[in-house]
């Protein structure tokens, strides 16, 4: 009742755009033209828009169109669903195009249907250059990878996903790259197609190769060095032992998992435990945050060899970040200094003996110098035996005429003699004590 008798043009029951479109179509119908079904947006009295599908039917009288009958169907929910689908497709298209991996779509025979921007970047081709072509005719894959790709295509046709698997691909610029590809059979508009996800792992493979090379190099160093290399957790349990520990009688498997404390001399154990307990997470984080460098500690301890003997060890302990345990580990680089310690001890003993001998010699020289001050002057010719060095005393009995140097000096002077060794005699009798 509120609408009858009013013009739909001025009544405000449709949006301006829909009103103009309807007037245009109705005018054409009145001219005898056929009008297809079209959509208009109606306005609610309470506010808001209702979507209609409008079918216009001409009313003819005496072969003349005198009116138009309009049949409207509310399609608001359908339009909302279409808008949601369209928005969802737009979102998917944005995700598809901006994905960090290469996405491509092919049919079950391997013919390319679509690809995203990253796929174009990876292979160096615009997708228009490949769409409609089968991968077997593009020379993208190296020959040895084609049988495996065909096998994956067959699995996809049976509804099974594949991958991730590694393939070598030849780019448009003839450069070879390594890809990690996963494929999934999916339905798009009722049609089964294959969604492929390709990730460029060329740099990762180079890094992995370099890592393997470094690990091999480090293994050779660890196996060939005379130093001991070991790792433990913060509780002191060994997690790695270098083969060089065989010089202590152990194979690595005998020490891995055991506590380092069990092999330390009792006098050194307390010092080592104190050091390990100081490596709290708070202290480690504080020190690493302070200068960004690893923590170095130098320690000396005695380690029990398998034969029961104690070996003197010098070690440098480094706190390192260990991804394998998602935390920190202690790296030990050690060397056996037992023989050096023995040499140092022997050298110190010889030095002590030499110092003692030098002091005694100095004392004797001082005594001799004091004695010489009291020697009376001897004059004239003093007969001395060329062999035994005895001296002849004139005027004495025959048996007492030949006496030792000491007796002669004692009789003829006021001096008394003490005995010692000169440096040349020490060297001749005992060798070079300076070594």
mmCIF file with all atom_site columns, C-alpha atoms in Angstrom, residues 23-220:
data_model
loop_
_atom_site.group_PDB
_atom_site.id
_atom_site.type_symbol
_atom_site.label_atom_id
_atom_site.label_alt_id
_atom_site.label_comp_id
_atom_site.label_asym_id
_atom_site.label_entity_id
_atom_site.label_seq_id
_atom_site.pdbx_PDB_ins_code
_atom_site.Cartn_x
_atom_site.Cartn_y
_atom_site.Cartn_z
_atom_site.occupancy
_atom_site.B_iso_or_equiv
_atom_site.pdbx_formal_charge
_atom_site.auth_seq_id
_atom_site.auth_comp_id
_atom_site.auth_asym_id
_atom_site.auth_atom_id
_atom_site.pdbx_PDB_model_num
ATOM 1   C CA . UNK A 1 23  ? 14.872 2.534   -16.398 1.00 0.00 ? 23  UNK A CA 1
ATOM 2   C CA . UNK A 1 24  ? 17.270 1.812   -19.259 1.00 0.00 ? 24  UNK A CA 1
ATOM 3   C CA . UNK A 1 25  ? 16.209 -1.832  -19.536 1.00 0.00 ? 25  UNK A CA 1
ATOM 4   C CA . UNK A 1 26  ? 12.474 -1.040  -19.245 1.00 0.00 ? 26  UNK A CA 1
ATOM 5   C CA . UNK A 1 27  ? 12.785 1.606   -21.953 1.00 0.00 ? 27  UNK A CA 1
ATOM 6   C CA . UNK A 1 28  ? 14.386 -0.951  -24.256 1.00 0.00 ? 28  UNK A CA 1
ATOM 7   C CA . UNK A 1 29  ? 11.572 -3.445  -23.515 1.00 0.00 ? 29  UNK A CA 1
ATOM 8   C CA . UNK A 1 30  ? 8.946  -0.854  -24.367 1.00 0.00 ? 30  UNK A CA 1
ATOM 9   C CA . UNK A 1 31  ? 10.760 -0.476  -27.670 1.00 0.00 ? 31  UNK A CA 1
ATOM 10  C CA . UNK A 1 32  ? 10.248 -4.180  -28.310 1.00 0.00 ? 32  UNK A CA 1
ATOM 11  C CA . UNK A 1 33  ? 13.647 -5.473  -27.250 1.00 0.00 ? 33  UNK A CA 1
ATOM 12  C CA . UNK A 1 34  ? 14.070 -8.596  -25.165 1.00 0.00 ? 34  UNK A CA 1
ATOM 13  C CA . UNK A 1 35  ? 15.547 -8.074  -21.741 1.00 0.00 ? 35  UNK A CA 1
ATOM 14  C CA . UNK A 1 36  ? 17.810 -10.598 -20.008 1.00 0.00 ? 36  UNK A CA 1
ATOM 15  C CA . UNK A 1 37  ? 17.619 -11.266 -16.297 1.00 0.00 ? 37  UNK A CA 1
ATOM 16  C CA . UNK A 1 38  ? 19.702 -8.749  -14.355 1.00 0.00 ? 38  UNK A CA 1
ATOM 17  C CA . UNK A 1 39  ? 20.516 -7.880  -10.769 1.00 0.00 ? 39  UNK A CA 1
ATOM 18  C CA . UNK A 1 40  ? 19.377 -4.821  -8.807  1.00 0.00 ? 40  UNK A CA 1
ATOM 19  C CA . UNK A 1 41  ? 19.953 -3.601  -5.259  1.00 0.00 ? 41  UNK A CA 1
ATOM 20  C CA . UNK A 1 42  ? 16.818 -2.708  -3.332  1.00 0.00 ? 42  UNK A CA 1
ATOM 21  C CA . UNK A 1 43  ? 16.651 -0.477  -0.267  1.00 0.00 ? 43  UNK A CA 1
ATOM 22  C CA . UNK A 1 44  ? 14.857 -1.622  2.875   1.00 0.00 ? 44  UNK A CA 1
ATOM 23  C CA . UNK A 1 45  ? 12.538 0.795   4.595   1.00 0.00 ? 45  UNK A CA 1
ATOM 24  C CA . UNK A 1 46  ? 14.393 0.067   7.834   1.00 0.00 ? 46  UNK A CA 1
ATOM 25  C CA . UNK A 1 47  ? 17.739 0.568   6.094   1.00 0.00 ? 47  UNK A CA 1
ATOM 26  C CA . UNK A 1 48  ? 20.123 -1.811  4.421   1.00 0.00 ? 48  UNK A CA 1
ATOM 27  C CA . UNK A 1 49  ? 20.350 -3.355  0.979   1.00 0.00 ? 49  UNK A CA 1
ATOM 28  C CA . UNK A 1 50  ? 18.563 -6.381  -0.435  1.00 0.00 ? 50  UNK A CA 1
ATOM 29  C CA . UNK A 1 51  ? 19.958 -8.060  -3.549  1.00 0.00 ? 51  UNK A CA 1
ATOM 30  C CA . UNK A 1 52  ? 17.365 -9.060  -6.186  1.00 0.00 ? 52  UNK A CA 1
ATOM 31  C CA . UNK A 1 53  ? 17.433 -10.967 -9.411  1.00 0.00 ? 53  UNK A CA 1
ATOM 32  C CA . UNK A 1 54  ? 14.965 -9.144  -11.715 1.00 0.00 ? 54  UNK A CA 1
ATOM 33  C CA . UNK A 1 55  ? 13.189 -10.753 -14.639 1.00 0.00 ? 55  UNK A CA 1
ATOM 34  C CA . UNK A 1 56  ? 11.247 -8.262  -16.770 1.00 0.00 ? 56  UNK A CA 1
ATOM 35  C CA . UNK A 1 57  ? 8.292  -9.564  -18.896 1.00 0.00 ? 57  UNK A CA 1
ATOM 36  C CA . UNK A 1 58  ? 6.570  -7.254  -21.437 1.00 0.00 ? 58  UNK A CA 1
ATOM 37  C CA . UNK A 1 59  ? 2.730  -6.993  -21.424 1.00 0.00 ? 59  UNK A CA 1
ATOM 38  C CA . UNK A 1 60  ? 1.489  -6.798  -25.011 1.00 0.00 ? 60  UNK A CA 1
ATOM 39  C CA . UNK A 1 61  ? -1.867 -5.524  -26.212 1.00 0.00 ? 61  UNK A CA 1
ATOM 40  C CA . UNK A 1 62  ? -2.682 -5.388  -29.939 1.00 0.00 ? 62  UNK A CA 1
ATOM 41  C CA . UNK A 1 63  ? 0.952  -6.171  -30.685 1.00 0.00 ? 63  UNK A CA 1
ATOM 42  C CA . UNK A 1 64  ? 2.017  -3.177  -28.670 1.00 0.00 ? 64  UNK A CA 1
ATOM 43  C CA . UNK A 1 65  ? 3.940  -3.283  -25.424 1.00 0.00 ? 65  UNK A CA 1
ATOM 44  C CA . UNK A 1 66  ? 1.885  -1.302  -22.979 1.00 0.00 ? 66  UNK A CA 1
ATOM 45  C CA . UNK A 1 67  ? 3.540  -2.305  -19.694 1.00 0.00 ? 67  UNK A CA 1
ATOM 46  C CA . UNK A 1 68  ? 6.310  -4.260  -18.047 1.00 0.00 ? 68  UNK A CA 1
ATOM 47  C CA . UNK A 1 69  ? 5.856  -6.923  -15.401 1.00 0.00 ? 69  UNK A CA 1
ATOM 48  C CA . UNK A 1 70  ? 8.863  -7.311  -13.073 1.00 0.00 ? 70  UNK A CA 1
ATOM 49  C CA . UNK A 1 71  ? 9.462  -10.520 -11.128 1.00 0.00 ? 71  UNK A CA 1
ATOM 50  C CA . UNK A 1 72  ? 12.060 -10.196 -8.360  1.00 0.00 ? 72  UNK A CA 1
ATOM 51  C CA . UNK A 1 73  ? 13.778 -12.965 -6.394  1.00 0.00 ? 73  UNK A CA 1
ATOM 52  C CA . UNK A 1 74  ? 15.725 -12.259 -3.226  1.00 0.00 ? 74  UNK A CA 1
ATOM 53  C CA . UNK A 1 75  ? 19.304 -13.415 -3.832  1.00 0.00 ? 75  UNK A CA 1
ATOM 54  C CA . UNK A 1 76  ? 20.911 -11.640 -0.861  1.00 0.00 ? 76  UNK A CA 1
ATOM 55  C CA . UNK A 1 77  ? 22.156 -14.833 0.794   1.00 0.00 ? 77  UNK A CA 1
ATOM 56  C CA . UNK A 1 78  ? 23.465 -16.130 -2.507  1.00 0.00 ? 78  UNK A CA 1
ATOM 57  C CA . UNK A 1 79  ? 25.288 -12.854 -3.118  1.00 0.00 ? 79  UNK A CA 1
ATOM 58  C CA . UNK A 1 80  ? 26.756 -12.971 0.373   1.00 0.00 ? 80  UNK A CA 1
ATOM 59  C CA . UNK A 1 81  ? 27.922 -16.524 -0.229  1.00 0.00 ? 81  UNK A CA 1
ATOM 60  C CA . UNK A 1 82  ? 29.374 -15.491 -3.593  1.00 0.00 ? 82  UNK A CA 1
ATOM 61  C CA . UNK A 1 83  ? 31.119 -12.542 -1.955  1.00 0.00 ? 83  UNK A CA 1
ATOM 62  C CA . UNK A 1 84  ? 32.539 -14.808 0.716   1.00 0.00 ? 84  UNK A CA 1
ATOM 63  C CA . UNK A 1 85  ? 33.742 -17.279 -1.903  1.00 0.00 ? 85  UNK A CA 1
ATOM 64  C CA . UNK A 1 86  ? 35.218 -14.428 -3.930  1.00 0.00 ? 86  UNK A CA 1
ATOM 65  C CA . UNK A 1 87  ? 36.926 -12.994 -0.829  1.00 0.00 ? 87  UNK A CA 1
ATOM 66  C CA . UNK A 1 88  ? 38.214 -16.442 0.069   1.00 0.00 ? 88  UNK A CA 1
ATOM 67  C CA . UNK A 1 89  ? 39.525 -16.905 -3.462  1.00 0.00 ? 89  UNK A CA 1
ATOM 68  C CA . UNK A 1 90  ? 41.155 -13.481 -3.287  1.00 0.00 ? 90  UNK A CA 1
ATOM 69  C CA . UNK A 1 91  ? 42.826 -14.381 -0.003  1.00 0.00 ? 91  UNK A CA 1
ATOM 70  C CA . UNK A 1 92  ? 43.995 -17.688 -1.411  1.00 0.00 ? 92  UNK A CA 1
ATOM 71  C CA . UNK A 1 93  ? 45.281 -15.931 -4.517  1.00 0.00 ? 93  UNK A CA 1
ATOM 72  C CA . UNK A 1 94  ? 47.233 -13.475 -2.362  1.00 0.00 ? 94  UNK A CA 1
ATOM 73  C CA . UNK A 1 95  ? 48.678 -16.323 -0.308  1.00 0.00 ? 95  UNK A CA 1
ATOM 74  C CA . UNK A 1 96  ? 49.392 -18.289 -3.472  1.00 0.00 ? 96  UNK A CA 1
ATOM 75  C CA . UNK A 1 97  ? 51.163 -15.424 -5.202  1.00 0.00 ? 97  UNK A CA 1
ATOM 76  C CA . UNK A 1 98  ? 53.118 -14.178 -2.170  1.00 0.00 ? 98  UNK A CA 1
ATOM 77  C CA . UNK A 1 99  ? 54.131 -17.608 -0.824  1.00 0.00 ? 99  UNK A CA 1
ATOM 78  C CA . UNK A 1 100 ? 57.863 -17.927 -0.018  1.00 0.00 ? 100 UNK A CA 1
ATOM 79  C CA . UNK A 1 101 ? 57.964 -21.262 -1.910  1.00 0.00 ? 101 UNK A CA 1
ATOM 80  C CA . UNK A 1 102 ? 57.266 -21.949 -5.540  1.00 0.00 ? 102 UNK A CA 1
ATOM 81  C CA . UNK A 1 103 ? 53.679 -23.173 -6.110  1.00 0.00 ? 103 UNK A CA 1
ATOM 82  C CA . UNK A 1 104 ? 52.620 -24.741 -9.405  1.00 0.00 ? 104 UNK A CA 1
ATOM 83  C CA . UNK A 1 105 ? 49.556 -26.606 -10.646 1.00 0.00 ? 105 UNK A CA 1
ATOM 84  C CA . UNK A 1 106 ? 49.588 -29.322 -13.286 1.00 0.00 ? 106 UNK A CA 1
ATOM 85  C CA . UNK A 1 107 ? 47.145 -31.884 -14.557 1.00 0.00 ? 107 UNK A CA 1
ATOM 86  C CA . UNK A 1 108 ? 47.542 -35.595 -13.939 1.00 0.00 ? 108 UNK A CA 1
ATOM 87  C CA . UNK A 1 109 ? 49.627 -35.941 -17.116 1.00 0.00 ? 109 UNK A CA 1
ATOM 88  C CA . UNK A 1 110 ? 52.183 -33.367 -15.989 1.00 0.00 ? 110 UNK A CA 1
ATOM 89  C CA . UNK A 1 111 ? 51.004 -30.415 -18.094 1.00 0.00 ? 111 UNK A CA 1
ATOM 90  C CA . UNK A 1 112 ? 51.516 -27.074 -16.353 1.00 0.00 ? 112 UNK A CA 1
ATOM 91  C CA . UNK A 1 113 ? 48.340 -25.097 -15.646 1.00 0.00 ? 113 UNK A CA 1
ATOM 92  C CA . UNK A 1 114 ? 49.534 -22.313 -13.370 1.00 0.00 ? 114 UNK A CA 1
ATOM 93  C CA . UNK A 1 115 ? 52.383 -21.074 -11.178 1.00 0.00 ? 115 UNK A CA 1
ATOM 94  C CA . UNK A 1 116 ? 53.033 -18.317 -8.645  1.00 0.00 ? 116 UNK A CA 1
ATOM 95  C CA . UNK A 1 117 ? 55.618 -15.538 -8.671  1.00 0.00 ? 117 UNK A CA 1
ATOM 96  C CA . UNK A 1 118 ? 58.151 -17.480 -6.600  1.00 0.00 ? 118 UNK A CA 1
ATOM 97  C CA . UNK A 1 119 ? 57.909 -20.410 -9.040  1.00 0.00 ? 119 UNK A CA 1
ATOM 98  C CA . UNK A 1 120 ? 58.762 -17.988 -11.845 1.00 0.00 ? 120 UNK A CA 1
ATOM 99  C CA . UNK A 1 121 ? 61.688 -16.638 -9.824  1.00 0.00 ? 121 UNK A CA 1
ATOM 100 C CA . UNK A 1 122 ? 63.019 -20.116 -9.074  1.00 0.00 ? 122 UNK A CA 1
ATOM 101 C CA . UNK A 1 123 ? 62.968 -21.427 -12.638 1.00 0.00 ? 123 UNK A CA 1
ATOM 102 C CA . UNK A 1 124 ? 63.641 -18.122 -14.435 1.00 0.00 ? 124 UNK A CA 1
ATOM 103 C CA . UNK A 1 125 ? 60.653 -18.529 -16.794 1.00 0.00 ? 125 UNK A CA 1
ATOM 104 C CA . UNK A 1 126 ? 57.436 -16.511 -16.966 1.00 0.00 ? 126 UNK A CA 1
ATOM 105 C CA . UNK A 1 127 ? 54.530 -18.865 -16.358 1.00 0.00 ? 127 UNK A CA 1
ATOM 106 C CA . UNK A 1 128 ? 53.084 -18.035 -19.778 1.00 0.00 ? 128 UNK A CA 1
ATOM 107 C CA . UNK A 1 129 ? 56.157 -19.729 -21.281 1.00 0.00 ? 129 UNK A CA 1
ATOM 108 C CA . UNK A 1 130 ? 55.309 -23.026 -19.565 1.00 0.00 ? 130 UNK A CA 1
ATOM 109 C CA . UNK A 1 131 ? 51.508 -23.122 -19.173 1.00 0.00 ? 131 UNK A CA 1
ATOM 110 C CA . UNK A 1 132 ? 50.103 -25.765 -21.519 1.00 0.00 ? 132 UNK A CA 1
ATOM 111 C CA . UNK A 1 133 ? 53.430 -27.600 -21.795 1.00 0.00 ? 133 UNK A CA 1
ATOM 112 C CA . UNK A 1 134 ? 54.271 -30.976 -20.298 1.00 0.00 ? 134 UNK A CA 1
ATOM 113 C CA . UNK A 1 135 ? 57.288 -31.072 -17.951 1.00 0.00 ? 135 UNK A CA 1
ATOM 114 C CA . UNK A 1 136 ? 58.788 -33.873 -20.088 1.00 0.00 ? 136 UNK A CA 1
ATOM 115 C CA . UNK A 1 137 ? 59.139 -31.419 -22.997 1.00 0.00 ? 137 UNK A CA 1
ATOM 116 C CA . UNK A 1 138 ? 60.526 -28.461 -21.055 1.00 0.00 ? 138 UNK A CA 1
ATOM 117 C CA . UNK A 1 139 ? 63.955 -29.903 -20.167 1.00 0.00 ? 139 UNK A CA 1
ATOM 118 C CA . UNK A 1 140 ? 63.528 -28.527 -16.646 1.00 0.00 ? 140 UNK A CA 1
ATOM 119 C CA . UNK A 1 141 ? 64.564 -31.769 -14.936 1.00 0.00 ? 141 UNK A CA 1
ATOM 120 C CA . UNK A 1 142 ? 67.853 -33.531 -15.517 1.00 0.00 ? 142 UNK A CA 1
ATOM 121 C CA . UNK A 1 143 ? 67.534 -36.892 -17.235 1.00 0.00 ? 143 UNK A CA 1
ATOM 122 C CA . UNK A 1 144 ? 68.220 -39.075 -14.204 1.00 0.00 ? 144 UNK A CA 1
ATOM 123 C CA . UNK A 1 145 ? 65.399 -37.404 -12.208 1.00 0.00 ? 145 UNK A CA 1
ATOM 124 C CA . UNK A 1 146 ? 62.675 -37.927 -14.846 1.00 0.00 ? 146 UNK A CA 1
ATOM 125 C CA . UNK A 1 147 ? 61.826 -41.579 -13.913 1.00 0.00 ? 147 UNK A CA 1
ATOM 126 C CA . UNK A 1 148 ? 61.364 -40.561 -10.289 1.00 0.00 ? 148 UNK A CA 1
ATOM 127 C CA . UNK A 1 149 ? 59.153 -37.620 -11.312 1.00 0.00 ? 149 UNK A CA 1
ATOM 128 C CA . UNK A 1 150 ? 56.974 -39.983 -13.420 1.00 0.00 ? 150 UNK A CA 1
ATOM 129 C CA . UNK A 1 151 ? 56.652 -42.309 -10.422 1.00 0.00 ? 151 UNK A CA 1
ATOM 130 C CA . UNK A 1 152 ? 55.448 -39.423 -8.281  1.00 0.00 ? 152 UNK A CA 1
ATOM 131 C CA . UNK A 1 153 ? 52.982 -38.423 -11.004 1.00 0.00 ? 153 UNK A CA 1
ATOM 132 C CA . UNK A 1 154 ? 51.543 -41.956 -10.955 1.00 0.00 ? 154 UNK A CA 1
ATOM 133 C CA . UNK A 1 155 ? 51.168 -41.820 -7.170  1.00 0.00 ? 155 UNK A CA 1
ATOM 134 C CA . UNK A 1 156 ? 49.357 -38.493 -7.448  1.00 0.00 ? 156 UNK A CA 1
ATOM 135 C CA . UNK A 1 157 ? 46.971 -40.029 -10.003 1.00 0.00 ? 157 UNK A CA 1
ATOM 136 C CA . UNK A 1 158 ? 46.148 -42.660 -7.350  1.00 0.00 ? 158 UNK A CA 1
ATOM 137 C CA . UNK A 1 159 ? 45.359 -39.886 -4.883  1.00 0.00 ? 159 UNK A CA 1
ATOM 138 C CA . UNK A 1 160 ? 48.626 -40.115 -2.916  1.00 0.00 ? 160 UNK A CA 1
ATOM 139 C CA . UNK A 1 161 ? 50.855 -37.165 -2.013  1.00 0.00 ? 161 UNK A CA 1
ATOM 140 C CA . UNK A 1 162 ? 54.631 -37.376 -2.424  1.00 0.00 ? 162 UNK A CA 1
ATOM 141 C CA . UNK A 1 163 ? 57.732 -35.762 -0.962  1.00 0.00 ? 163 UNK A CA 1
ATOM 142 C CA . UNK A 1 164 ? 59.478 -33.810 0.075   1.00 0.00 ? 164 UNK A CA 1
ATOM 143 C CA . UNK A 1 165 ? 62.007 -35.160 -2.441  1.00 0.00 ? 165 UNK A CA 1
ATOM 144 C CA . UNK A 1 166 ? 65.100 -33.564 -3.919  1.00 0.00 ? 166 UNK A CA 1
ATOM 145 C CA . UNK A 1 167 ? 65.400 -32.847 -7.632  1.00 0.00 ? 167 UNK A CA 1
ATOM 146 C CA . UNK A 1 168 ? 67.985 -31.062 -9.754  1.00 0.00 ? 168 UNK A CA 1
ATOM 147 C CA . UNK A 1 169 ? 66.426 -28.434 -12.022 1.00 0.00 ? 169 UNK A CA 1
ATOM 148 C CA . UNK A 1 170 ? 67.908 -26.554 -14.978 1.00 0.00 ? 170 UNK A CA 1
ATOM 149 C CA . UNK A 1 171 ? 66.883 -22.892 -15.020 1.00 0.00 ? 171 UNK A CA 1
ATOM 150 C CA . UNK A 1 172 ? 66.254 -20.806 -18.105 1.00 0.00 ? 172 UNK A CA 1
ATOM 151 C CA . UNK A 1 173 ? 69.745 -19.317 -17.706 1.00 0.00 ? 173 UNK A CA 1
ATOM 152 C CA . UNK A 1 174 ? 71.196 -22.894 -17.795 1.00 0.00 ? 174 UNK A CA 1
ATOM 153 C CA . UNK A 1 175 ? 72.155 -22.718 -14.131 1.00 0.00 ? 175 UNK A CA 1
ATOM 154 C CA . UNK A 1 176 ? 71.462 -25.878 -12.116 1.00 0.00 ? 176 UNK A CA 1
ATOM 155 C CA . UNK A 1 177 ? 69.725 -25.605 -8.746  1.00 0.00 ? 177 UNK A CA 1
ATOM 156 C CA . UNK A 1 178 ? 68.570 -28.058 -6.082  1.00 0.00 ? 178 UNK A CA 1
ATOM 157 C CA . UNK A 1 179 ? 64.860 -28.210 -5.293  1.00 0.00 ? 179 UNK A CA 1
ATOM 158 C CA . UNK A 1 180 ? 62.863 -29.905 -2.574  1.00 0.00 ? 180 UNK A CA 1
ATOM 159 C CA . UNK A 1 181 ? 59.456 -30.769 -4.077  1.00 0.00 ? 181 UNK A CA 1
ATOM 160 C CA . UNK A 1 182 ? 56.241 -32.006 -2.472  1.00 0.00 ? 182 UNK A CA 1
ATOM 161 C CA . UNK A 1 183 ? 53.112 -32.816 -4.510  1.00 0.00 ? 183 UNK A CA 1
ATOM 162 C CA . UNK A 1 184 ? 49.455 -33.151 -3.489  1.00 0.00 ? 184 UNK A CA 1
ATOM 163 C CA . UNK A 1 185 ? 46.421 -34.261 -5.525  1.00 0.00 ? 185 UNK A CA 1
ATOM 164 C CA . UNK A 1 186 ? 43.648 -31.638 -5.003  1.00 0.00 ? 186 UNK A CA 1
ATOM 165 C CA . UNK A 1 187 ? 40.259 -30.814 -6.537  1.00 0.00 ? 187 UNK A CA 1
ATOM 166 C CA . UNK A 1 188 ? 39.635 -27.440 -8.130  1.00 0.00 ? 188 UNK A CA 1
ATOM 167 C CA . UNK A 1 189 ? 36.109 -26.908 -9.476  1.00 0.00 ? 189 UNK A CA 1
ATOM 168 C CA . UNK A 1 190 ? 35.533 -30.638 -9.440  1.00 0.00 ? 190 UNK A CA 1
ATOM 169 C CA . UNK A 1 191 ? 38.686 -31.411 -11.399 1.00 0.00 ? 191 UNK A CA 1
ATOM 170 C CA . UNK A 1 192 ? 41.605 -33.354 -9.850  1.00 0.00 ? 192 UNK A CA 1
ATOM 171 C CA . UNK A 1 193 ? 44.882 -31.572 -10.387 1.00 0.00 ? 193 UNK A CA 1
ATOM 172 C CA . UNK A 1 194 ? 48.320 -31.662 -8.755  1.00 0.00 ? 194 UNK A CA 1
ATOM 173 C CA . UNK A 1 195 ? 49.551 -28.915 -6.459  1.00 0.00 ? 195 UNK A CA 1
ATOM 174 C CA . UNK A 1 196 ? 53.336 -28.858 -6.340  1.00 0.00 ? 196 UNK A CA 1
ATOM 175 C CA . UNK A 1 197 ? 55.377 -26.968 -3.751  1.00 0.00 ? 197 UNK A CA 1
ATOM 176 C CA . UNK A 1 198 ? 59.011 -26.368 -4.704  1.00 0.00 ? 198 UNK A CA 1
ATOM 177 C CA . UNK A 1 199 ? 61.623 -24.949 -2.356  1.00 0.00 ? 199 UNK A CA 1
ATOM 178 C CA . UNK A 1 200 ? 65.039 -23.813 -3.552  1.00 0.00 ? 200 UNK A CA 1
ATOM 179 C CA . UNK A 1 201 ? 67.551 -25.590 -1.297  1.00 0.00 ? 201 UNK A CA 1
ATOM 180 C CA . UNK A 1 202 ? 70.661 -24.825 -3.366  1.00 0.00 ? 202 UNK A CA 1
ATOM 181 C CA . UNK A 1 203 ? 72.227 -22.625 -0.670  1.00 0.00 ? 203 UNK A CA 1
ATOM 182 C CA . UNK A 1 204 ? 71.164 -25.028 2.051   1.00 0.00 ? 204 UNK A CA 1
ATOM 183 C CA . UNK A 1 205 ? 72.830 -27.909 0.200   1.00 0.00 ? 205 UNK A CA 1
ATOM 184 C CA . UNK A 1 206 ? 76.006 -25.848 -0.150  1.00 0.00 ? 206 UNK A CA 1
ATOM 185 C CA . UNK A 1 207 ? 75.954 -25.099 3.572   1.00 0.00 ? 207 UNK A CA 1
ATOM 186 C CA . UNK A 1 208 ? 75.293 -28.758 4.364   1.00 0.00 ? 208 UNK A CA 1
ATOM 187 C CA . UNK A 1 209 ? 78.139 -29.795 2.083   1.00 0.00 ? 209 UNK A CA 1
ATOM 188 C CA . UNK A 1 210 ? 80.419 -27.250 3.749   1.00 0.00 ? 210 UNK A CA 1
ATOM 189 C CA . UNK A 1 211 ? 79.282 -28.465 7.145   1.00 0.00 ? 211 UNK A CA 1
ATOM 190 C CA . UNK A 1 212 ? 80.041 -32.086 6.243   1.00 0.00 ? 212 UNK A CA 1
ATOM 191 C CA . UNK A 1 213 ? 83.416 -30.993 4.911   1.00 0.00 ? 213 UNK A CA 1
ATOM 192 C CA . UNK A 1 214 ? 84.162 -29.079 8.109   1.00 0.00 ? 214 UNK A CA 1
ATOM 193 C CA . UNK A 1 215 ? 83.010 -32.004 10.238  1.00 0.00 ? 215 UNK A CA 1
ATOM 194 C CA . UNK A 1 216 ? 85.294 -34.332 8.300   1.00 0.00 ? 216 UNK A CA 1
ATOM 195 C CA . UNK A 1 217 ? 88.166 -31.886 8.691   1.00 0.00 ? 217 UNK A CA 1
ATOM 196 C CA . UNK A 1 218 ? 87.494 -31.530 12.414  1.00 0.00 ? 218 UNK A CA 1
ATOM 197 C CA . UNK A 1 219 ? 87.249 -35.313 12.739  1.00 0.00 ? 219 UNK A CA 1
ATOM 198 C CA . UNK A 1 220 ? 90.640 -35.699 11.071  1.00 0.00 ? 220 UNK A CA 1
#
